[in-house]
């Protein structure tokens, strides 16, 4: 393939657009890059994911990466999940979940699933639910259950949704968590059990109901 000057200029303009001070320009540049994938964009897209402040631009950067061949993006993303920058780890995990290639599964470590940064952990949970190989769901559920009770409502809801998405294999891990020493973990486990039985239940109601049960000294298993 012959690369023309016009082509080179277009690539240069797109790369510059990804660094523009206006988010609308960066958004359009990411859209253009995803519309016309080119290996020369991959490094800049990943670099930008680590520092981009605007959510919608980050989503477009991820979309643009999914438009490129996995052989180009996967090695770079796998390096990013070990980055010292939390946003780099989080966005790389998010992108891996969107690509959905199970070659990435070994990179979803227990360390990432319990990352101190809630956004990183949440991205790791979602990626794990997408990438987990058949037959390893129970082991994943056991690791995820150790995170019950952490964070605020949004973080807890994210974890409950991921656990419920794994299906009935999570039941033993949830049951064990209902007798944990930490009341927050017990309440979260009970709320997640409720969502597993009734996916249409409101999480806010389920967690408050579970807290009342725990406060009264119950396990939530009475009469079952």
XYZ file of C-alpha atoms in Angstrom:
224
model
C 0.000 0.000 0.000
C 1.345 3.400 -0.959
C 1.118 6.006 1.790
C 0.494 9.433 0.273
C 1.364 12.803 1.746
C -2.355 13.500 2.062
C -2.766 10.300 4.086
C 0.145 11.213 6.347
C -1.287 14.688 6.889
C -4.673 13.217 7.830
C -3.070 10.908 10.392
C -1.068 13.801 11.828
C -4.212 15.927 12.100
C -6.125 13.165 13.868
C -3.296 12.577 16.332
C -3.130 16.289 17.081
C -6.904 16.379 17.496
C -6.705 13.763 20.248
C -4.626 16.219 22.272
C -6.709 19.341 21.580
C -7.717 21.465 24.549
C -11.419 21.218 23.627
C -13.194 17.960 24.480
C -15.483 18.286 21.446
C -12.439 18.278 19.151
C -10.956 15.262 20.936
C -14.294 13.466 20.626
C -14.446 14.085 16.879
C -10.824 13.017 16.472
C -11.473 9.738 18.299
C -14.529 9.138 16.114
C -12.466 9.779 12.987
C -9.716 7.434 14.175
C -12.219 4.665 14.842
C -13.920 5.227 11.506
C -10.652 4.791 9.606
C -8.512 2.422 11.724
C -4.768 2.630 11.249
C -1.958 0.959 13.180
C -0.349 4.365 13.638
C -3.217 5.386 15.947
C -3.037 2.577 18.498
C -0.268 3.910 20.744
C -1.796 7.379 20.895
C -5.276 6.013 21.656
C -3.964 3.976 24.580
C -1.798 6.835 25.804
C -4.810 9.154 25.708
C -7.031 6.688 27.567
C -4.722 6.978 30.570
C -5.127 10.751 30.900
C -8.376 11.752 29.158
C -10.554 13.605 31.731
C -13.902 13.420 29.908
C -15.996 10.251 30.202
C -17.595 10.475 26.751
C -14.229 10.997 25.093
C -12.812 7.985 26.944
C -15.729 5.903 25.692
C -15.006 6.999 22.134
C -11.316 6.189 22.580
C -12.272 2.701 23.721
C -14.610 2.314 20.740
C -11.814 3.416 18.409
C -9.496 0.788 19.910
C -12.110 -1.939 19.386
C -12.119 -1.036 15.694
C -8.456 -2.022 15.356
C -7.219 -5.616 15.049
C -6.859 -7.434 18.371
C -3.304 -8.385 17.422
C -2.430 -4.674 17.560
C -4.355 -3.633 20.655
C -4.215 -6.616 23.011
C -0.470 -6.567 23.835
C -0.586 -2.829 24.568
C -3.708 -3.093 26.729
C -2.244 -5.986 28.713
C 0.750 -3.811 29.541
C -1.551 -0.996 30.643
C -3.337 -3.083 33.280
C -0.053 -3.035 35.237
C 0.333 0.733 34.988
C 0.951 2.787 38.120
C -1.759 5.204 36.910
C -5.204 4.088 38.110
C -7.047 5.514 35.114
C -4.746 3.651 32.749
C -5.540 0.375 34.500
C -9.260 1.086 34.642
C -9.621 2.132 31.020
C -7.484 -0.741 29.730
C -9.666 -3.213 31.644
C -12.794 -1.518 30.327
C -11.480 -1.778 26.773
C -10.563 -5.440 27.244
C -14.131 -6.131 28.362
C -15.421 -4.475 25.188
C -13.037 -6.434 22.954
C -14.016 -9.647 24.740
C -10.995 -11.713 23.691
C -10.381 -14.424 26.301
C -6.656 -14.354 25.659
C -6.781 -11.470 28.146
C -8.163 -13.627 30.975
C -4.795 -14.393 32.660
C -4.275 -10.642 33.112
C -7.377 -10.368 35.324
C -5.533 -11.091 38.536
C -6.745 -11.199 42.109
C -4.699 -8.037 42.648
C -6.774 -6.185 40.055
C -10.040 -7.643 41.344
C -9.189 -6.220 44.767
C -7.489 -3.022 43.550
C -7.580 -0.236 46.136
C -9.049 2.128 43.531
C -12.790 1.510 43.208
C -12.913 2.415 39.513
C -10.122 -0.032 38.714
C -11.763 -2.782 40.766
C -15.140 -2.197 39.128
C -13.581 -2.345 35.659
C -11.777 -5.543 36.639
C -15.013 -7.111 37.915
C -16.833 -6.338 34.687
C -13.939 -7.553 32.536
C -13.726 -10.759 34.568
C -17.428 -11.493 34.050
C -16.960 -11.151 30.279
C -13.645 -13.010 29.957
C -13.964 -15.823 32.520
C -13.499 -19.222 30.817
C -16.257 -21.782 31.068
C -15.899 -23.776 34.268
C -14.036 -21.087 36.207
C -17.084 -19.061 37.235
C -17.260 -20.541 40.753
C -13.623 -19.713 41.474
C -14.179 -16.181 40.192
C -17.293 -15.825 42.364
C -15.274 -16.833 45.434
C -12.721 -14.103 44.748
C -15.383 -11.488 43.996
C -17.220 -12.360 47.210
C -14.196 -11.152 49.187
C -15.027 -7.652 47.922
C -18.574 -7.616 49.270
C -19.230 -4.639 51.502
C -16.564 -2.358 50.003
C -17.216 1.148 48.738
C -20.389 3.153 48.332
C -23.718 2.257 46.757
C -22.485 2.552 43.168
C -19.512 0.271 43.788
C -21.624 -2.255 45.672
C -24.287 -2.263 42.960
C -21.598 -2.865 40.322
C -20.305 -5.891 42.216
C -23.790 -7.286 42.786
C -24.610 -6.977 39.087
C -21.410 -8.771 38.102
C -22.061 -11.568 40.600
C -25.679 -11.988 39.490
C -24.517 -12.112 35.861
C -22.457 -15.198 36.746
C -25.649 -17.010 37.740
C -26.363 -19.664 40.349
C -22.684 -20.587 40.707
C -22.351 -17.629 43.072
C -24.766 -19.097 45.633
C -22.152 -20.901 47.814
C -19.891 -17.834 47.965
C -22.804 -15.601 48.904
C -23.998 -18.038 51.558
C -20.543 -18.089 53.148
C -20.418 -14.283 53.104
C -23.704 -14.020 55.027
C -21.859 -15.291 58.122
C -18.778 -13.079 57.718
C -17.625 -11.049 60.753
C -18.085 -7.763 58.876
C -21.723 -6.587 59.002
C -21.280 -4.611 55.778
C -20.190 -7.743 53.949
C -23.107 -9.727 55.397
C -25.629 -7.075 54.352
C -24.195 -6.828 50.843
C -24.263 -10.614 50.479
C -27.909 -10.731 51.560
C -28.829 -7.948 49.133
C -27.060 -9.767 46.313
C -28.929 -12.969 47.176
C -32.138 -10.987 46.847
C -31.095 -9.729 43.405
C -30.160 -13.264 42.349
C -33.662 -14.454 43.261
C -35.353 -11.382 41.801
C -33.270 -9.496 39.198
C -35.958 -6.802 39.008
C -35.636 -5.935 42.704
C -34.396 -2.457 43.598
C -30.866 -2.618 44.996
C -31.467 0.289 47.368
C -34.426 -1.495 48.936
C -32.551 -4.811 49.035
C -29.508 -3.356 50.798
C -31.570 -1.450 53.354
C -33.648 -4.540 54.075
C -30.448 -6.577 54.447
C -28.984 -4.011 56.848
C -32.073 -4.290 59.048
C -31.738 -8.078 59.113
C -28.063 -7.849 60.068
C -28.744 -5.193 62.704
C -31.307 -7.508 64.308
C -28.760 -10.293 64.424
C -30.284 -12.427 61.667
C -28.520 -14.167 58.842
C -31.307 -13.776 56.326
C -31.483 -17.561 55.955
C -34.164 -18.106 58.569
C -37.125 -20.064 57.308
C -35.480 -21.026 54.032
